[in-house]
Amino acid sequence: MSGNSESTKPKRSREEAGIEEEPCVLKRSARDGRGNLRDRLSAAFKNIFWQVGVRHRLKPLCAKPKLAKLLHSNPNIWLLEEFITENQMERLEKVIPSWDNFQASFSEDVTGLAVFDEHRTSKFHSFSKSQTPIVRDIESKAANATGLFHFQVEPPQVVKYEPGEKHGLHHDAGAIVEEEGGITIKLPPSDLPLRVATVFLYLNDMPPGEGKTVFPELNLSVTPKRRSALVFANITEDGSPDPRTVHEARPPSSQRKVGMNLWLTDREHREN
């Protein structure tokens, strides 16, 4: 994965860009009003992540329903297989820089300050918003998969884990605070975006048991499968962080693990 060989000019039609039929694209409702957080979330978002039973199912909205698997209900956690096509995967690999250009990952404490320690030992590379056509395409797919909008997708981040590297227990909406009787999630300051949902795209296959994404509160673990995406909400219906979706990236032991973080927030992220 090296060399930014894809043009940074995204103004091409989908046919000109060689984009194939989307294997799983979800339809979104019209943009909601600007009331409280719950009111700003689309009906599709609420159905995907909060509805229970037959009516909540995401599958009828997919071009290939069998590729959308509900791994856990309440909270709803989805695995979307073939989230991107092979063509899209190859285009993405061409714009990921060499591993030497990746930076050390970090966590954030309750004040929002960066913390470099053994809790998170991976390395990452951040794209700018819609940096290339394929990056923008994947951002749009993440928006579709969550019932949200492209402008709500943060600039994507590719993360790599060498054997032995990990990301310990964490929550995508805020810092974990251990208290008597359990844990709570401290949200970032109100002037910063709140990550309401996560799409984690696996960029390579891993041997069974290696590099798993683990949700200990749900007794759920997922082994990475190339081109599939793990999709879940970080908040509950009342807009507070959902402590049940704390998770960790277990270390691989025999080979490198690579993925892409796509976080969707309650704010607008502009293209450069």
C-alpha positions as protocol buffer text, in pm:
chain_id: "A"
residue {
  index: 1
  type: MET
  ca { x: 0 y: 0 z: 0 }
}
residue {
  index: 2
  type: SER
  ca { x: 189 y: 299 z: -117 }
}
residue {
  index: 3
  type: GLY
  ca { x: 178 y: 596 z: -348 }
}
residue {
  index: 4
  type: ASN
  ca { x: -113 y: 832 z: -380 }
}
residue {
  index: 5
  type: SER
  ca { x: -190 y: 734 z: -739 }
}
residue {
  index: 6
  type: GLU
  ca { x: -553 y: 841 z: -735 }
}
residue {
  index: 7
  type: SER
  ca { x: -635 y: 1197 z: -837 }
}
residue {
  index: 8
  type: THR
  ca { x: -741 y: 1431 z: -561 }
}
residue {
  index: 9
  type: LYS
  ca { x: -1001 y: 1588 z: -793 }
}
residue {
  index: 10
  type: PRO
  ca { x: -1331 y: 1418 z: -702 }
}
residue {
  index: 11
  type: LYS
  ca { x: -1546 y: 1582 z: -969 }
}
residue {
  index: 12
  type: ARG
  ca { x: -1614 y: 1275 z: -1180 }
}
residue {
  index: 13
  type: SER
  ca { x: -1927 y: 1075 z: -1243 }
}
residue {
  index: 14
  type: ARG
  ca { x: -1958 y: 737 z: -1077 }
}
residue {
  index: 15
  type: GLU
  ca { x: -1930 y: 564 z: -1415 }
}
residue {
  index: 16
  type: GLU
  ca { x: -1613 y: 757 z: -1503 }
}
residue {
  index: 17
  type: ALA
  ca { x: -1465 y: 660 z: -1168 }
}
residue {
  index: 18
  type: GLY
  ca { x: -1533 y: 293 z: -1237 }
}
residue {
  index: 19
  type: ILE
  ca { x: -1753 y: 252 z: -932 }
}
residue {
  index: 20
  type: GLU
  ca { x: -1946 y: -73 z: -926 }
}
residue {
  index: 21
  type: GLU
  ca { x: -2296 y: -141 z: -800 }
}
residue {
  index: 22
  type: GLU
  ca { x: -2303 y: -99 z: -423 }
}
residue {
  index: 23
  type: PRO
  ca { x: -2353 y: -436 z: -250 }
}
residue {
  index: 24
  type: CYS
  ca { x: -2529 y: -279 z: 48 }
}
residue {
  index: 25
  type: VAL
  ca { x: -2655 y: 78 z: 31 }
}
residue {
  index: 26
  type: LEU
  ca { x: -2920 y: 197 z: 275 }
}
residue {
  index: 27
  type: LYS
  ca { x: -3178 y: 460 z: 194 }
}
residue {
  index: 28
  type: ARG
  ca { x: -3203 y: 763 z: 422 }
}
residue {
  index: 29
  type: SER
  ca { x: -3490 y: 980 z: 525 }
}
residue {
  index: 30
  type: ALA
  ca { x: -3495 y: 1353 z: 459 }
}
residue {
  index: 31
  type: ARG
  ca { x: -3277 y: 1567 z: 683 }
}
residue {
  index: 32
  type: ASP
  ca { x: -3438 y: 1620 z: 1023 }
}
residue {
  index: 33
  type: GLY
  ca { x: -3482 y: 1953 z: 1196 }
}
residue {
  index: 34
  type: ARG
  ca { x: -3227 y: 2103 z: 1431 }
}
residue {
  index: 35
  type: GLY
  ca { x: -3385 y: 2026 z: 1767 }
}
residue {
  index: 36
  type: ASN
  ca { x: -3215 y: 1809 z: 2028 }
}
residue {
  index: 37
  type: LEU
  ca { x: -2978 y: 1531 z: 1925 }
}
residue {
  index: 38
  type: ARG
  ca { x: -3248 y: 1267 z: 1905 }
}
residue {
  index: 39
  type: ASP
  ca { x: -3460 y: 1491 z: 1683 }
}
residue {
  index: 40
  type: ARG
  ca { x: -3165 y: 1552 z: 1448 }
}
residue {
  index: 41
  type: LEU
  ca { x: -3110 y: 1181 z: 1388 }
}
residue {
  index: 42
  type: SER
  ca { x: -3288 y: 1035 z: 1088 }
}
residue {
  index: 43
  type: ALA
  ca { x: -3566 y: 781 z: 1109 }
}
residue {
  index: 44
  type: ALA
  ca { x: -3333 y: 535 z: 935 }
}
residue {
  index: 45
  type: PHE
  ca { x: -3071 y: 576 z: 1210 }
}
residue {
  index: 46
  type: LYS
  ca { x: -3331 y: 507 z: 1477 }
}
residue {
  index: 47
  type: ASN
  ca { x: -3461 y: 198 z: 1297 }
}
residue {
  index: 48
  type: ILE
  ca { x: -3114 y: 58 z: 1234 }
}
residue {
  index: 49
  type: PHE
  ca { x: -2983 y: 94 z: 1587 }
}
residue {
  index: 50
  type: TRP
  ca { x: -3275 y: 119 z: 1828 }
}
residue {
  index: 51
  type: GLN
  ca { x: -3573 y: -74 z: 1696 }
}
residue {
  index: 52
  type: VAL
  ca { x: -3621 y: -431 z: 1816 }
}
residue {
  index: 53
  type: GLY
  ca { x: -3804 y: -708 z: 1636 }
}
residue {
  index: 54
  type: VAL
  ca { x: -3910 y: -759 z: 1276 }
}
residue {
  index: 55
  type: ARG
  ca { x: -3962 y: -391 z: 1194 }
}
residue {
  index: 56
  type: HIS
  ca { x: -3610 y: -283 z: 1283 }
}
residue {
  index: 57
  type: ARG
  ca { x: -3442 y: -501 z: 1026 }
}
residue {
  index: 58
  type: LEU
  ca { x: -3190 y: -330 z: 802 }
}
residue {
  index: 59
  type: LYS
  ca { x: -3184 y: -616 z: 552 }
}
residue {
  index: 60
  type: PRO
  ca { x: -3475 y: -508 z: 326 }
}
residue {
  index: 61
  type: LEU
  ca { x: -3290 y: -182 z: 255 }
}
residue {
  index: 62
  type: CYS
  ca { x: -2985 y: -361 z: 112 }
}
residue {
  index: 63
  type: ALA
  ca { x: -2923 y: -450 z: -249 }
}
residue {
  index: 64
  type: LYS
  ca { x: -2791 y: -787 z: -121 }
}
residue {
  index: 65
  type: PRO
  ca { x: -2981 y: -851 z: 204 }
}
residue {
  index: 66
  type: LYS
  ca { x: -2792 y: -1166 z: 296 }
}
residue {
  index: 67
  type: LEU
  ca { x: -2474 y: -957 z: 338 }
}
residue {
  index: 68
  type: ALA
  ca { x: -2619 y: -763 z: 635 }
}
residue {
  index: 69
  type: LYS
  ca { x: -2596 y: -967 z: 954 }
}
residue {
  index: 70
  type: LEU
  ca { x: -2736 y: -862 z: 1289 }
}
residue {
  index: 71
  type: LEU
  ca { x: -2472 y: -982 z: 1535 }
}
residue {
  index: 72
  type: HIS
  ca { x: -2642 y: -846 z: 1846 }
}
residue {
  index: 73
  type: SER
  ca { x: -2982 y: -697 z: 1926 }
}
residue {
  index: 74
  type: ASN
  ca { x: -3033 y: -421 z: 2184 }
}
residue {
  index: 75
  type: PRO
  ca { x: -2791 y: -268 z: 2121 }
}
residue {
  index: 76
  type: ASN
  ca { x: -2804 y: -348 z: 1751 }
}
residue {
  index: 77
  type: ILE
  ca { x: -2463 y: -432 z: 1609 }
}
residue {
  index: 78
  type: TRP
  ca { x: -2431 y: -514 z: 1240 }
}
residue {
  index: 79
  type: LEU
  ca { x: -2172 y: -682 z: 1021 }
}
residue {
  index: 80
  type: LEU
  ca { x: -2200 y: -574 z: 658 }
}
residue {
  index: 81
  type: GLU
  ca { x: -2010 y: -817 z: 440 }
}
residue {
  index: 82
  type: GLU
  ca { x: -1872 y: -692 z: 107 }
}
residue {
  index: 83
  type: PHE
  ca { x: -1925 y: -337 z: 234 }
}
residue {
  index: 84
  type: ILE
  ca { x: -1697 y: -222 z: -47 }
}
residue {
  index: 85
  type: THR
  ca { x: -1636 y: -393 z: -379 }
}
residue {
  index: 86
  type: GLU
  ca { x: -1307 y: -551 z: -483 }
}
residue {
  index: 87
  type: ASN
  ca { x: -1255 y: -265 z: -726 }
}
residue {
  index: 88
  type: GLN
  ca { x: -1303 y: -11 z: -447 }
}
residue {
  index: 89
  type: MET
  ca { x: -1069 y: -208 z: -222 }
}
residue {
  index: 90
  type: GLU
  ca { x: -795 y: -200 z: -484 }
}
residue {
  index: 91
  type: ARG
  ca { x: -841 y: 173 z: -537 }
}
residue {
  index: 92
  type: LEU
  ca { x: -824 y: 236 z: -162 }
}
residue {
  index: 93
  type: GLU
  ca { x: -503 y: 35 z: -126 }
}
residue {
  index: 94
  type: LYS
  ca { x: -340 y: 260 z: -386 }
}
residue {
  index: 95
  type: VAL
  ca { x: -397 y: 577 z: -182 }
}
residue {
  index: 96
  type: ILE
  ca { x: -287 y: 441 z: 157 }
}
residue {
  index: 97
  type: PRO
  ca { x: 69 y: 563 z: 220 }
}
residue {
  index: 98
  type: SER
  ca { x: 359 y: 338 z: 314 }
}
residue {
  index: 99
  type: TRP
  ca { x: 358 y: 203 z: 668 }
}
residue {
  index: 100
  type: ASP
  ca { x: 662 y: 417 z: 752 }
}
residue {
  index: 101
  type: ASN
  ca { x: 443 y: 727 z: 723 }
}
residue {
  index: 102
  type: PHE
  ca { x: 196 y: 611 z: 989 }
}
residue {
  index: 103
  type: GLN
  ca { x: 193 y: 787 z: 1328 }
}
residue {
  index: 104
  type: ALA
  ca { x: 167 y: 647 z: 1679 }
}
residue {
  index: 105
  type: SER
  ca { x: -194 y: 615 z: 1793 }
}
residue {
  index: 106
  type: PHE
  ca { x: -311 y: 776 z: 2115 }
}
residue {
  index: 107
  type: SER
  ca { x: -606 y: 777 z: 2352 }
}
residue {
  index: 108
  type: GLU
  ca { x: -772 y: 1080 z: 2508 }
}
residue {
  index: 109
  type: ASP
  ca { x: -824 y: 1140 z: 2879 }
}
residue {
  index: 110
  type: VAL
  ca { x: -1134 y: 1292 z: 3037 }
}
residue {
  index: 111
  type: THR
  ca { x: -1003 y: 1641 z: 2959 }
}
residue {
  index: 112
  type: GLY
  ca { x: -953 y: 1560 z: 2590 }
}
residue {
  index: 113
  type: LEU
  ca { x: -572 y: 1554 z: 2608 }
}
residue {
  index: 114
  type: ALA
  ca { x: -379 y: 1297 z: 2406 }
}
residue {
  index: 115
  type: VAL
  ca { x: -229 y: 1007 z: 2599 }
}
residue {
  index: 116
  type: PHE
  ca { x: 45 y: 787 z: 2451 }
}
residue {
  index: 117
  type: ASP
  ca { x: 80 y: 465 z: 2650 }
}
residue {
  index: 118
  type: GLU
  ca { x: 51 y: 87 z: 2636 }
}
residue {
  index: 119
  type: HIS
  ca { x: -328 y: 108 z: 2630 }
}
residue {
  index: 120
  type: ARG
  ca { x: -313 y: 184 z: 2258 }
}
residue {
  index: 121
  type: THR
  ca { x: -8 y: 73 z: 2064 }
}
residue {
  index: 122
  type: SER
  ca { x: -126 y: 79 z: 1703 }
}
residue {
  index: 123
  type: LYS
  ca { x: -31 y: 333 z: 1435 }
}
residue {
  index: 124
  type: PHE
  ca { x: -258 y: 535 z: 1209 }
}
residue {
  index: 125
  type: HIS
  ca { x: -288 y: 758 z: 904 }
}
residue {
  index: 126
  type: SER
  ca { x: -566 y: 1017 z: 866 }
}
residue {
  index: 127
  type: PHE
  ca { x: -705 y: 1123 z: 531 }
}
residue {
  index: 128
  type: SER
  ca { x: -848 y: 1469 z: 491 }
}
residue {
  index: 129
  type: LYS
  ca { x: -1222 y: 1486 z: 426 }
}
residue {
  index: 130
  type: SER
  ca { x: -1301 y: 1343 z: 80 }
}
residue {
  index: 131
  type: GLN
  ca { x: -929 y: 1353 z: -1 }
}
residue {
  index: 132
  type: THR
  ca { x: -969 y: 1138 z: -312 }
}
residue {
  index: 133
  type: PRO
  ca { x: -1269 y: 1000 z: -502 }
}
residue {
  index: 134
  type: ILE
  ca { x: -1243 y: 658 z: -336 }
}
residue {
  index: 135
  type: VAL
  ca { x: -1217 y: 811 z: 11 }
}
residue {
  index: 136
  type: ARG
  ca { x: -1530 y: 1014 z: -58 }
}
residue {
  index: 137
  type: ASP
  ca { x: -1710 y: 705 z: -188 }
}
residue {
  index: 138
  type: ILE
  ca { x: -1635 y: 515 z: 132 }
}
residue {
  index: 139
  type: GLU
  ca { x: -1742 y: 810 z: 346 }
}
residue {
  index: 140
  type: SER
  ca { x: -2073 y: 813 z: 160 }
}
residue {
  index: 141
  type: LYS
  ca { x: -2118 y: 440 z: 214 }
}
residue {
  index: 142
  type: ALA
  ca { x: -2061 y: 486 z: 587 }
}
residue {
  index: 143
  type: ALA
  ca { x: -2327 y: 758 z: 591 }
}
residue {
  index: 144
  type: ASN
  ca { x: -2569 y: 531 z: 406 }
}
residue {
  index: 145
  type: ALA
  ca { x: -2501 y: 240 z: 640 }
}
residue {
  index: 146
  type: THR
  ca { x: -2597 y: 446 z: 945 }
}
residue {
  index: 147
  type: GLY
  ca { x: -2887 y: 643 z: 801 }
}
residue {
  index: 148
  type: LEU
  ca { x: -2691 y: 966 z: 839 }
}
residue {
  index: 149
  type: PHE
  ca { x: -2537 y: 1213 z: 595 }
}
residue {
  index: 150
  type: HIS
  ca { x: -2202 y: 1249 z: 425 }
}
residue {
  index: 151
  type: PHE
  ca { x: -2124 y: 1576 z: 601 }
}
residue {
  index: 152
  type: GLN
  ca { x: -2148 y: 1394 z: 937 }
}
residue {
  index: 153
  type: VAL
  ca { x: -1856 y: 1161 z: 858 }
}
residue {
  index: 154
  type: GLU
  ca { x: -1524 y: 1257 z: 1016 }
}
residue {
  index: 155
  type: PRO
  ca { x: -1214 y: 1240 z: 797 }
}
residue {
  index: 156
  type: PRO
  ca { x: -1137 y: 865 z: 781 }
}
residue {
  index: 157
  type: GLN
  ca { x: -848 y: 709 z: 964 }
}
residue {
  index: 158
  type: VAL
  ca { x: -659 y: 395 z: 860 }
}
residue {
  index: 159
  type: VAL
  ca { x: -516 y: 205 z: 1154 }
}
residue {
  index: 160
  type: LYS
  ca { x: -265 y: -80 z: 1155 }
}
residue {
  index: 161
  type: TYR
  ca { x: -172 y: -330 z: 1423 }
}
residue {
  index: 162
  type: GLU
  ca { x: 155 y: -521 z: 1404 }
}
residue {
  index: 163
  type: PRO
  ca { x: 171 y: -851 z: 1596 }
}
residue {
  index: 164
  type: GLY
  ca { x: 132 y: -778 z: 1967 }
}
residue {
  index: 165
  type: GLU
  ca { x: -18 y: -429 z: 1917 }
}
residue {
  index: 166
  type: LYS
  ca { x: -363 y: -351 z: 2052 }
}
residue {
  index: 167
  type: HIS
  ca { x: -619 y: -93 z: 2157 }
}
residue {
  index: 168
  type: GLY
  ca { x: -746 y: -169 z: 2506 }
}
residue {
  index: 169
  type: LEU
  ca { x: -1099 y: -123 z: 2631 }
}
residue {
  index: 170
  type: HIS
  ca { x: -1241 y: 207 z: 2506 }
}
residue {
  index: 171
  type: HIS
  ca { x: -1555 y: 384 z: 2390 }
}
residue {
  index: 172
  type: ASP
  ca { x: -1579 y: 582 z: 2067 }
}
residue {
  index: 173
  type: ALA
  ca { x: -1795 y: 858 z: 2214 }
}
residue {
  index: 174
  type: GLY
  ca { x: -1578 y: 949 z: 2513 }
}
residue {
  index: 175
  type: ALA
  ca { x: -1338 y: 847 z: 2788 }
}
residue {
  index: 176
  type: ILE
  ca { x: -1414 y: 554 z: 3018 }
}
residue {
  index: 177
  type: VAL
  ca { x: -1442 y: 642 z: 3385 }
}
residue {
  index: 178
  type: GLU
  ca { x: -1451 y: 353 z: 3631 }
}
residue {
  index: 179
  type: GLU
  ca { x: -1687 y: 403 z: 3919 }
}
residue {
  index: 180
  type: GLU
  ca { x: -1827 y: 189 z: 4196 }
}
residue {
  index: 181
  type: GLY
  ca { x: -2085 y: -38 z: 4042 }
}
residue {
  index: 182
  type: GLY
  ca { x: -1963 y: -5 z: 3684 }
}
residue {
  index: 183
  type: ILE
  ca { x: -1828 y: 234 z: 3426 }
}
residue {
  index: 184
  type: THR
  ca { x: -1950 y: 562 z: 3283 }
}
residue {
  index: 185
  type: ILE
  ca { x: -1851 y: 741 z: 2963 }
}
residue {
  index: 186
  type: LYS
  ca { x: -1742 y: 1102 z: 2992 }
}
residue {
  index: 187
  type: LEU
  ca { x: -1835 y: 1291 z: 2677 }
}
residue {
  index: 188
  type: PRO
  ca { x: -1607 y: 1544 z: 2510 }
}
residue {
  index: 189
  type: PRO
  ca { x: -1672 y: 1917 z: 2569 }
}
residue {
  index: 190
  type: SER
  ca { x: -1992 y: 2039 z: 2405 }
}
residue {
  index: 191
  type: ASP
  ca { x: -1799 y: 2242 z: 2148 }
}
residue {
  index: 192
  type: LEU
  ca { x: -1646 y: 1923 z: 2006 }
}
residue {
  index: 193
  type: PRO
  ca { x: -1823 y: 1668 z: 1782 }
}
residue {
  index: 194
  type: LEU
  ca { x: -1997 y: 1373 z: 1946 }
}
residue {
  index: 195
  type: ARG
  ca { x: -1935 y: 1043 z: 1768 }
}
residue {
  index: 196
  type: VAL
  ca { x: -2284 y: 896 z: 1750 }
}
residue {
  index: 197
  type: ALA
  ca { x: -2198 y: 591 z: 1538 }
}
residue {
  index: 198
  type: THR
  ca { x: -1900 y: 390 z: 1420 }
}
residue {
  index: 199
  type: VAL
  ca { x: -1830 y: 205 z: 1097 }
}
residue {
  index: 200
  type: PHE
  ca { x: -1509 y: 1 z: 1116 }
}
residue {
  index: 201
  type: LEU
  ca { x: -1401 y: -135 z: 780 }
}
residue {
  index: 202
  type: TYR
  ca { x: -1171 y: -438 z: 788 }
}
residue {
  index: 203
  type: LEU
  ca { x: -904 y: -416 z: 517 }
}
residue {
  index: 204
  type: ASN
  ca { x: -757 y: -764 z: 549 }
}
residue {
  index: 205
  type: ASP
  ca { x: -850 y: -1114 z: 663 }
}
residue {
  index: 206
  type: MET
  ca { x: -716 y: -1244 z: 993 }
}
residue {
  index: 207
  type: PRO
  ca { x: -668 y: -1605 z: 1107 }
}
residue {
  index: 208
  type: PRO
  ca { x: -936 y: -1731 z: 1347 }
}
residue {
  index: 209
  type: GLY
  ca { x: -900 y: -1576 z: 1692 }
}
residue {
  index: 210
  type: GLU
  ca { x: -650 y: -1307 z: 1589 }
}
residue {
  index: 211
  type: GLY
  ca { x: -706 y: -932 z: 1592 }
}
residue {
  index: 212
  type: LYS
  ca { x: -1066 y: -964 z: 1704 }
}
residue {
  index: 213
  type: THR
  ca { x: -1292 y: -673 z: 1791 }
}
residue {
  index: 214
  type: VAL
  ca { x: -1438 y: -764 z: 2129 }
}
residue {
  index: 215
  type: PHE
  ca { x: -1742 y: -620 z: 2311 }
}
residue {
  index: 216
  type: PRO
  ca { x: -1699 y: -764 z: 2663 }
}
residue {
  index: 217
  type: GLU
  ca { x: -2030 y: -627 z: 2795 }
}
residue {
  index: 218
  type: LEU
  ca { x: -2215 y: -810 z: 2515 }
}
residue {
  index: 219
  type: ASN
  ca { x: -2009 y: -1129 z: 2507 }
}
residue {
  index: 220
  type: LEU
  ca { x: -1947 y: -1059 z: 2139 }
}
residue {
  index: 221
  type: SER
  ca { x: -1630 y: -1089 z: 1933 }
}
residue {
  index: 222
  type: VAL
  ca { x: -1572 y: -1037 z: 1560 }
}
residue {
  index: 223
  type: THR
  ca { x: -1281 y: -1172 z: 1358 }
}
residue {
  index: 224
  type: PRO
  ca { x: -1174 y: -934 z: 1078 }
}
residue {
  index: 225
  type: LYS
  ca { x: -1289 y: -1024 z: 727 }
}
residue {
  index: 226
  type: ARG
  ca { x: -1158 y: -825 z: 432 }
}
residue {
  index: 227
  type: ARG
  ca { x: -1407 y: -571 z: 289 }
}
residue {
  index: 228
  type: SER
  ca { x: -1660 y: -622 z: 568 }
}
residue {
  index: 229
  type: ALA
  ca { x: -1768 y: -347 z: 807 }
}
residue {
  index: 230
  type: LEU
  ca { x: -1875 y: -351 z: 1170 }
}
residue {
  index: 231
  type: VAL
  ca { x: -2151 y: -96 z: 1236 }
}
residue {
  index: 232
  type: PHE
  ca { x: -2283 y: 19 z: 1574 }
}
residue {
  index: 233
  type: ALA
  ca { x: -2418 y: 323 z: 1759 }
}
residue {
  index: 234
  type: ASN
  ca { x: -2229 y: 483 z: 2046 }
}
residue {
  index: 235
  type: ILE
  ca { x: -2535 y: 643 z: 2205 }
}
residue {
  index: 236
  type: THR
  ca { x: -2870 y: 533 z: 2345 }
}
residue {
  index: 237
  type: GLU
  ca { x: -3210 y: 664 z: 2246 }
}
residue {
  index: 238
  type: ASP
  ca { x: -3189 y: 953 z: 2492 }
}
residue {
  index: 239
  type: GLY
  ca { x: -2861 y: 1071 z: 2337 }
}
residue {
  index: 240
  type: SER
  ca { x: -2637 y: 958 z: 2624 }
}
residue {
  index: 241
  type: PRO
  ca { x: -2333 y: 735 z: 2562 }
}
residue {
  index: 242
  type: ASP
  ca { x: -2409 y: 364 z: 2563 }
}
residue {
  index: 243
  type: PRO
  ca { x: -2165 y: 191 z: 2801 }
}
residue {
  index: 244
  type: ARG
  ca { x: -2258 y: -147 z: 2655 }
}
residue {
  index: 245
  type: THR
  ca { x: -2065 y: -70 z: 2336 }
}
residue {
  index: 246
  type: VAL
  ca { x: -1725 y: -41 z: 2503 }
}
residue {
  index: 247
  type: HIS
  ca { x: -1490 y: -255 z: 2298 }
}
residue {
  index: 248
  type: GLU
  ca { x: -1127 y: -343 z: 2241 }
}
residue {
  index: 249
  type: ALA
  ca { x: -901 y: -441 z: 1953 }
}
residue {
  index: 250
  type: ARG
  ca { x: -724 y: -761 z: 2050 }
}
residue {
  index: 251
  type: PRO
  ca { x: -366 y: -796 z: 1925 }
}
residue {
  index: 252
  type: PRO
  ca { x: -281 y: -1009 z: 1622 }
}
residue {
  index: 253
  type: SER
  ca { x: -6 y: -1263 z: 1672 }
}
residue {
  index: 254
  type: SER
  ca { x: 104 y: -1381 z: 1328 }
}
residue {
  index: 255
  type: GLN
  ca { x: 43 y: -1095 z: 1085 }
}
residue {
  index: 256
  type: ARG
  ca { x: -48 y: -728 z: 1049 }
}
residue {
  index: 257
  type: LYS
  ca { x: -412 y: -620 z: 1091 }
}
residue {
  index: 258
  type: VAL
  ca { x: -541 y: -316 z: 898 }
}
residue {
  index: 259
  type: GLY
  ca { x: -873 y: -134 z: 920 }
}
residue {
  index: 260
  type: MET
  ca { x: -1040 y: 200 z: 861 }
}
residue {
  index: 261
  type: ASN
  ca { x: -1224 y: 401 z: 1125 }
}
residue {
  index: 262
  type: LEU
  ca { x: -1525 y: 595 z: 1000 }
}
residue {
  index: 263
  type: TRP
  ca { x: -1687 y: 790 z: 1281 }
}
residue {
  index: 264
  type: LEU
  ca { x: -2017 y: 972 z: 1231 }
}
residue {
  index: 265
  type: THR
  ca { x: -2088 y: 1272 z: 1448 }
}
residue {
  index: 266
  type: ASP
  ca { x: -2354 y: 1528 z: 1535 }
}
residue {
  index: 267
  type: ARG
  ca { x: -2163 y: 1801 z: 1350 }
}
residue {
  index: 268
  type: GLU
  ca { x: -2073 y: 1901 z: 997 }
}
residue {
  index: 269
  type: HIS
  ca { x: -1731 y: 1814 z: 859 }
}
residue {
  index: 270
  type: ARG
  ca { x: -1642 y: 2022 z: 557 }
}
residue {
  index: 271
  type: GLU
  ca { x: -1439 y: 1914 z: 257 }
}
residue {
  index: 272
  type: ASN
  ca { x: -1112 y: 2101 z: 205 }
}
